[in-house]
Amino acid sequence: MQRNTRQRSAILETLARQDDFRSAQQIHEQMRADGETVGLATVYRNLQALSRSGRLDVLVAGDGESLYRQCEDTGHHHHLVCRECGRTVEFLAPKLESAMTAIAREHGFTDLDHTLEVFGLCTDHGGAEQVEGESVGSEQVEGEQVQDEPADGGAPRR
């Protein structure tokens, strides 16, 4: 069990006010702007511990930088991320999970684990118009639950 330190609590409070993925440097800068006296190495160490414990999601950007976000859904889920604005939609994909399990079994793999982030452009940034029968928000998209998380700036860097 993780010890909940003052620094760890401050990191979680900072991330709770963000809707998009942020780098350790961005989180550190925000904490300093909020008056927190915490070192960048401490932020990195705590972000890694929080992500290992499942309290944060980690997304690896195209340039290899790890980006962090506190998610609404603490269970297994995936993300659609707009490359322009960072808007993130969490989604469940039971059909995809079943297909991956079947493929793994076919090749003799067990004890599976995976992450899935799909990058594209949201409708505000040139993405396709919404398809009939497809809805955004906490409704269904092709029978699978999604939660819309609009971002307020700070898109993942690629």
Coordinates of N, CA and C in Angstrom, one line a residue:
M1 N 0.8 -1.2 0.0 CA 0.0 0.0 0.0 C 0.9 1.2 0.0
Q2 N 0.5 2.2 -0.8 CA 1.3 3.5 -0.9 C 1.0 4.4 0.3
R3 N 2.1 5.0 0.7 CA 1.9 6.1 1.7 C 1.4 7.3 1.0
N4 N 0.4 8.0 1.5 CA -0.1 9.2 0.9 C 0.6 10.4 1.5
T5 N 1.7 10.9 0.8 CA 2.5 12.0 1.3 C 1.9 13.3 0.9
R6 N 2.3 14.4 1.4 CA 1.9 15.7 1.1 C 2.1 16.0 -0.4
Q7 N 3.3 15.6 -0.9 CA 3.6 15.8 -2.3 C 2.6 15.0 -3.2
R8 N 2.4 13.8 -2.8 CA 1.5 12.9 -3.6 C 0.1 13.5 -3.6
S9 N -0.4 14.0 -2.5 CA -1.7 14.6 -2.4 C -1.8 15.8 -3.3
A10 N -0.7 16.6 -3.3 CA -0.7 17.9 -4.1 C -0.7 17.5 -5.6
I11 N 0.0 16.5 -6.0 CA 0.0 16.0 -7.4 C -1.4 15.6 -7.8
L12 N -2.0 14.8 -7.0 CA -3.4 14.4 -7.3 C -4.4 15.5 -7.3
E13 N -4.2 16.5 -6.5 CA -5.1 17.7 -6.5 C -4.9 18.5 -7.8
T14 N -3.6 18.6 -8.2 CA -3.3 19.3 -9.5 C -3.9 18.6 -10.6
L15 N -3.8 17.3 -10.7 CA -4.3 16.5 -11.8 C -5.8 16.5 -11.8
A16 N -6.4 16.6 -10.6 CA -7.9 16.6 -10.5 C -8.5 17.8 -11.2
R17 N -7.7 18.9 -11.3 CA -8.2 20.1 -12.0 C -7.9 20.1 -13.5
Q18 N -7.3 19.0 -14.0 CA -7.0 19.0 -15.4 C -7.9 17.9 -16.1
D19 N -8.2 18.2 -17.4 CA -9.1 17.3 -18.1 C -8.3 16.5 -19.2
D20 N -7.0 16.9 -19.4 CA -6.2 16.3 -20.4 C -4.9 15.7 -19.8
F21 N -4.2 15.0 -20.7 CA -2.9 14.4 -20.3 C -1.9 15.5 -20.1
R22 N -1.0 15.4 -19.1 CA 0.0 16.4 -18.9 C 1.3 15.7 -18.6
S23 N 2.4 16.4 -19.0 CA 3.7 15.8 -18.8 C 4.1 16.1 -17.3
A24 N 5.2 15.5 -16.9 CA 5.7 15.7 -15.5 C 6.1 17.2 -15.4
Q25 N 6.7 17.7 -16.4 CA 7.2 19.1 -16.4 C 6.0 20.1 -16.3
Q26 N 4.9 19.8 -17.0 CA 3.7 20.6 -17.0 C 3.1 20.6 -15.6
I27 N 3.0 19.4 -15.0 CA 2.4 19.2 -13.7 C 3.3 19.9 -12.7
H28 N 4.6 19.8 -12.8 CA 5.5 20.5 -11.9 C 5.4 22.0 -12.0
E29 N 5.3 22.5 -13.2 CA 5.1 24.0 -13.4 C 3.8 24.4 -12.8
Q30 N 2.7 23.7 -12.9 CA 1.4 24.1 -12.4 C 1.5 24.1 -10.8
M31 N 2.2 23.0 -10.3 CA 2.3 23.0 -8.8 C 3.1 24.2 -8.3
R32 N 4.2 24.5 -9.0 CA 5.0 25.7 -8.5 C 4.1 27.0 -8.6
A33 N 3.3 27.1 -9.7 CA 2.5 28.3 -9.8 C 1.4 28.3 -8.7
D34 N 1.0 27.1 -8.2 CA 0.1 27.0 -7.1 C 0.7 27.3 -5.8
G35 N 2.1 27.5 -5.8 CA 2.8 27.7 -4.5 C 3.4 26.5 -3.8
E36 N 3.3 25.4 -4.5 CA 3.9 24.1 -3.9 C 5.4 24.2 -4.1
T37 N 6.1 23.8 -3.1 CA 7.6 23.7 -3.2 C 7.9 22.2 -3.3
V38 N 8.0 21.7 -4.5 CA 8.3 20.3 -4.7 C 9.3 20.2 -5.9
G39 N 10.2 19.3 -5.8 CA 11.2 19.2 -6.9 C 10.7 18.3 -8.1
L40 N 11.2 18.6 -9.2 CA 10.8 17.8 -10.4 C 11.0 16.3 -10.2
A41 N 12.1 15.9 -9.6 CA 12.4 14.5 -9.4 C 11.4 13.9 -8.5
T42 N 10.9 14.6 -7.5 CA 9.8 14.1 -6.6 C 8.5 13.9 -7.4
V43 N 8.2 14.9 -8.3 CA 7.0 14.7 -9.2 C 7.1 13.5 -10.0
Y44 N 8.3 13.3 -10.7 CA 8.5 12.1 -11.5 C 8.3 10.8 -10.7
R45 N 8.9 10.8 -9.6 CA 8.9 9.6 -8.7 C 7.4 9.3 -8.3
N46 N 6.7 10.3 -7.9 CA 5.3 10.1 -7.4 C 4.4 9.8 -8.6
L47 N 4.6 10.4 -9.8 CA 3.8 10.0 -10.9 C 3.9 8.5 -11.3
Q48 N 5.2 8.1 -11.2 CA 5.4 6.7 -11.6 C 4.7 5.7 -10.5
A49 N 4.9 6.1 -9.3 CA 4.2 5.3 -8.2 C 2.7 5.3 -8.4
L50 N 2.1 6.5 -8.6 CA 0.7 6.6 -8.8 C 0.2 5.8 -10.0
S51 N 1.0 5.8 -11.1 CA 0.5 5.1 -12.3 C 0.7 3.6 -12.0
R52 N 1.7 3.1 -11.3 CA 1.8 1.7 -11.0 C 0.7 1.2 -10.2
S53 N 0.2 2.1 -9.3 CA -0.9 1.7 -8.4 C -2.3 1.7 -9.1
G54 N -2.3 2.3 -10.3 CA -3.6 2.4 -11.1 C -4.4 3.6 -10.8
R55 N -3.8 4.6 -10.1 CA -4.5 5.8 -9.8 C -4.4 6.8 -10.9
L56 N -3.5 6.6 -11.8 CA -3.3 7.5 -12.9 C -3.2 6.7 -14.2
D57 N -3.6 7.3 -15.3 CA -3.3 6.7 -16.6 C -2.1 7.3 -17.2
V58 N -1.3 6.5 -17.9 CA -0.1 7.0 -18.6 C -0.3 6.8 -20.1
L59 N 0.0 7.8 -20.8 CA 0.0 7.8 -22.3 C 1.4 8.1 -22.7
V60 N 1.9 7.4 -23.6 CA 3.3 7.7 -24.2 C 3.0 8.4 -25.5
A61 N 3.5 9.6 -25.6 CA 3.3 10.4 -26.8 C 4.2 10.0 -27.9
G62 N 4.0 10.4 -29.1 CA 4.8 10.0 -30.2 C 6.3 10.3 -30.0
D63 N 6.7 11.3 -29.2 CA 8.1 11.6 -29.0 C 8.7 10.8 -27.8
G64 N 7.8 9.9 -27.3 CA 8.3 9.0 -26.2 C 8.1 9.6 -24.8
E65 N 7.6 10.8 -24.7 CA 7.3 11.4 -23.4 C 6.1 10.8 -22.7
S66 N 6.2 10.5 -21.4 CA 5.0 10.0 -20.7 C 4.1 11.2 -20.3
L67 N 2.8 11.0 -20.5 CA 1.8 12.0 -20.1 C 0.9 11.3 -19.1
Y68 N 0.4 12.1 -18.1 CA -0.4 11.5 -17.0 C -1.7 12.2 -16.9
R69 N -2.7 11.4 -16.4 CA -4.0 12.0 -16.3 C -4.8 11.1 -15.2
Q70 N -5.6 11.8 -14.4 CA -6.4 11.1 -13.5 C -7.7 10.8 -14.2
C71 N -8.0 9.5 -14.3 CA -9.2 9.1 -15.1 C -10.5 9.0 -14.3
E72 N -11.6 9.1 -15.0 CA -12.9 8.9 -14.3 C -13.1 7.5 -14.0
D73 N -12.7 6.6 -14.9 CA -12.9 5.2 -14.8 C -11.6 4.5 -14.3
T74 N -11.7 3.9 -13.1 CA -10.5 3.3 -12.6 C -10.3 1.9 -13.0
G75 N -11.3 1.3 -13.7 CA -11.2 0.0 -14.3 C -10.5 0.0 -15.6
H76 N -10.4 -1.1 -16.2 CA -9.7 -1.2 -17.5 C -10.5 -0.5 -18.6
H77 N -9.8 0.4 -19.3 CA -10.5 1.2 -20.4 C -9.4 1.7 -21.4
H78 N -9.9 2.3 -22.4 CA -9.0 2.8 -23.5 C -9.3 4.3 -23.7
H79 N -8.5 4.9 -24.6 CA -8.7 6.3 -24.9 C -8.6 6.7 -26.3
L80 N -9.5 7.6 -26.7 CA -9.4 8.3 -28.0 C -8.9 9.7 -27.7
V81 N -7.8 10.1 -28.3 CA -7.2 11.4 -28.0 C -7.0 12.3 -29.2
C82 N -7.5 13.5 -29.2 CA -7.4 14.4 -30.3 C -5.9 15.0 -30.3
R83 N -5.3 14.8 -31.4 CA -3.9 15.3 -31.6 C -3.8 16.8 -31.5
E84 N -4.9 17.5 -31.7 CA -4.8 19.0 -31.7 C -5.1 19.6 -30.3
C85 N -6.2 19.2 -29.7 CA -6.6 19.8 -28.5 C -6.4 19.0 -27.2
G86 N -6.2 17.7 -27.4 CA -6.0 16.8 -26.3 C -7.3 16.2 -25.7
R87 N -8.4 16.6 -26.3 CA -9.7 16.0 -25.9 C -9.6 14.5 -25.8
T88 N -10.0 14.0 -24.7 CA -9.9 12.5 -24.5 C -11.2 11.9 -24.2
V89 N -11.5 10.8 -24.8 CA -12.7 10.1 -24.6 C -12.3 8.7 -24.1
E90 N -12.8 8.3 -22.9 CA -12.5 7.0 -22.4 C -13.6 6.1 -23.0
F91 N -13.2 4.9 -23.3 CA -14.2 3.9 -23.8 C -13.8 2.5 -23.4
L92 N -14.8 1.7 -23.4 CA -14.7 0.2 -23.1 C -14.9 -0.5 -24.5
A93 N -14.2 -1.6 -24.7 CA -14.4 -2.3 -25.9 C -14.4 -3.8 -25.7
P94 N -15.5 -4.3 -25.2 CA -15.6 -5.7 -24.9 C -15.4 -6.6 -26.1
K95 N -15.8 -6.2 -27.2 CA -15.6 -7.0 -28.4 C -14.2 -7.1 -28.8
L96 N -13.5 -6.0 -28.7 CA -12.0 -5.9 -28.9 C -11.3 -6.8 -27.9
E97 N -11.7 -6.7 -26.6 CA -11.0 -7.5 -25.6 C -11.2 -9.0 -25.9
S98 N -12.4 -9.4 -26.3 CA -12.6 -10.8 -26.6 C -11.8 -11.2 -27.8
A99 N -11.7 -10.4 -28.8 CA -10.8 -10.7 -30.0 C -9.4 -10.8 -29.6
M100 N -8.9 -9.9 -28.8 CA -7.5 -10.0 -28.4 C -7.2 -11.3 -27.6
T101 N -8.1 -11.6 -26.7 CA -8.0 -12.8 -25.9 C -8.0 -14.1 -26.8
A102 N -8.8 -14.1 -27.8 CA -8.9 -15.2 -28.8 C -7.6 -15.3 -29.6
I103 N -7.1 -14.2 -30.0 CA -5.8 -14.2 -30.8 C -4.7 -14.7 -29.9
A104 N -4.6 -14.2 -28.6 CA -3.6 -14.6 -27.7 C -3.6 -16.1 -27.5
R105 N -4.8 -16.6 -27.2 CA -5.0 -18.0 -26.9 C -4.6 -18.8 -28.2
E106 N -4.9 -18.4 -29.4 CA -4.5 -19.1 -30.6 C -3.0 -19.2 -30.7
H107 N -2.3 -18.2 -30.2 CA -0.8 -18.3 -30.3 C -0.1 -18.7 -29.0
G108 N -0.9 -19.2 -28.0 CA -0.4 -19.8 -26.8 C 0.0 -18.7 -25.7
F109 N -0.6 -17.5 -25.8 CA -0.2 -16.5 -24.8 C -1.3 -16.5 -23.7
T110 N -0.8 -16.2 -22.5 CA -1.7 -16.1 -21.3 C -1.2 -14.9 -20.5
D111 N -1.9 -14.6 -19.4 CA -1.6 -13.5 -18.5 C -1.4 -12.2 -19.3
L112 N -2.5 -11.9 -20.1 CA -2.4 -10.7 -21.0 C -2.6 -9.4 -20.2
D113 N -1.9 -8.4 -20.8 CA -2.1 -7.0 -20.4 C -1.8 -6.1 -21.6
H114 N -2.5 -5.0 -21.6 CA -2.3 -4.1 -22.8 C -2.9 -2.7 -22.4
T115 N -2.5 -1.7 -23.3 CA -3.0 -0.4 -23.2 C -3.4 0.0 -24.7
L116 N -4.4 0.8 -24.8 CA -4.7 1.2 -26.2 C -5.1 2.7 -26.2
E117 N -4.4 3.5 -26.9 CA -4.7 4.9 -27.1 C -4.8 5.1 -28.6
V118 N -5.9 5.6 -29.1 CA -6.1 5.9 -30.5 C -6.1 7.4 -30.7
F119 N -5.2 7.9 -31.5 CA -5.0 9.3 -31.8 C -5.7 9.7 -33.1
G120 N -6.3 10.8 -33.1 CA -7.0 11.3 -34.3 C -7.4 12.7 -34.1
L121 N -8.3 13.2 -34.9 CA -8.8 14.6 -34.8 C -10.3 14.5 -34.4
C122 N -10.6 15.3 -33.4 CA -12.0 15.4 -33.0 C -12.8 16.2 -34.0
T123 N -14.1 16.2 -33.8 CA -14.9 17.0 -34.8 C -14.6 18.5 -34.8
D124 N -14.2 19.0 -33.7 CA -13.8 20.4 -33.6 C -12.5 20.7 -34.4
H125 N -11.7 19.7 -34.7 CA -10.4 19.9 -35.4 C -10.3 19.1 -36.7
G126 N -11.4 19.0 -37.4 CA -11.3 18.5 -38.7 C -11.6 17.0 -38.8
G127 N -12.0 16.4 -37.7 CA -12.4 15.0 -37.7 C -13.7 14.8 -38.5
A128 N -14.0 13.6 -38.8 CA -15.3 13.3 -39.6 C -16.5 13.8 -38.8
E129 N -17.5 14.1 -39.5 CA -18.8 14.4 -38.8 C -19.2 13.2 -38.1
Q130 N -20.0 13.4 -37.0 CA -20.5 12.3 -36.2 C -21.4 11.4 -37.1
V131 N -21.1 10.1 -37.0 CA -21.8 9.1 -37.8 C -23.2 8.9 -37.2
E132 N -24.2 8.7 -38.0 CA -25.6 8.5 -37.5 C -25.6 7.3 -36.6
G133 N -26.2 7.4 -35.4 CA -26.3 6.3 -34.5 C -25.1 6.3 -33.5
E134 N -24.2 7.2 -33.7 CA -23.1 7.4 -32.8 C -23.3 8.6 -32.0
S135 N -23.0 8.5 -30.7 CA -23.2 9.6 -29.8 C -22.0 9.8 -28.9
V136 N -21.8 11.0 -28.4 CA -20.7 11.3 -27.6 C -21.3 11.8 -26.3
G137 N -20.5 11.5 -25.2 CA -21.0 11.8 -23.8 C -20.9 10.5 -23.1
S138 N -21.8 10.4 -22.1 CA -21.8 9.1 -21.4 C -22.8 8.2 -22.0
E139 N -22.9 8.1 -23.3 CA -23.8 7.2 -24.0 C -23.1 6.2 -24.7
Q140 N -23.8 5.5 -25.6 CA -23.2 4.3 -26.3 C -22.6 4.7 -27.6
V141 N -21.5 4.1 -28.0 CA -20.9 4.2 -29.4 C -20.8 2.8 -29.8
E142 N -21.6 2.4 -30.8 CA -21.6 1.0 -31.3 C -21.7 0.0 -30.2
G143 N -22.6 0.3 -29.2 CA -22.8 -0.6 -28.1 C -21.8 -0.7 -27.0
E144 N -20.8 0.3 -27.0 CA -19.8 0.3 -26.0 C -19.8 1.6 -25.3
Q145 N -19.6 1.5 -24.0 CA -19.7 2.7 -23.1 C -18.5 3.7 -23.4
V146 N -18.8 5.0 -23.4 CA -17.8 6.0 -23.5 C -18.1 7.1 -22.5
Q147 N -17.0 7.8 -22.1 CA -17.1 9.0 -21.3 C -16.3 10.1 -22.0
D148 N -17.0 11.1 -22.3 CA -16.4 12.3 -23.0 C -15.7 13.1 -22.0
E149 N -14.4 13.4 -22.2 CA -13.6 14.3 -21.3 C -13.0 15.4 -22.1
P150 N -13.8 16.5 -22.3 CA -13.2 17.6 -23.1 C -12.0 18.2 -22.4
A151 N -11.0 18.6 -23.2 CA -9.8 19.2 -22.6 C -9.9 20.7 -22.6
D152 N -9.1 21.3 -21.7 CA -9.1 22.8 -21.7 C -7.7 23.3 -22.0
G153 N -7.1 22.7 -23.0 CA -5.8 23.1 -23.4 C -4.7 22.0 -23.1
G154 N -3.5 22.2 -23.6 CA -2.4 21.3 -23.3 C -2.6 19.9 -24.0
A155 N -2.6 19.9 -25.3 CA -2.7 18.7 -26.1 C -1.5 17.8 -25.9
P156 N -1.6 16.5 -26.0 CA -0.5 15.7 -26.0 C 0.5 16.1 -27.1
R157 N 1.7 16.1 -26.9 CA 2.7 16.5 -27.9 C 3.1 15.2 -28.7
R158 N 3.2 15.3 -29.9 CA 3.6 14.2 -30.8 C 4.9 14.5 -31.5

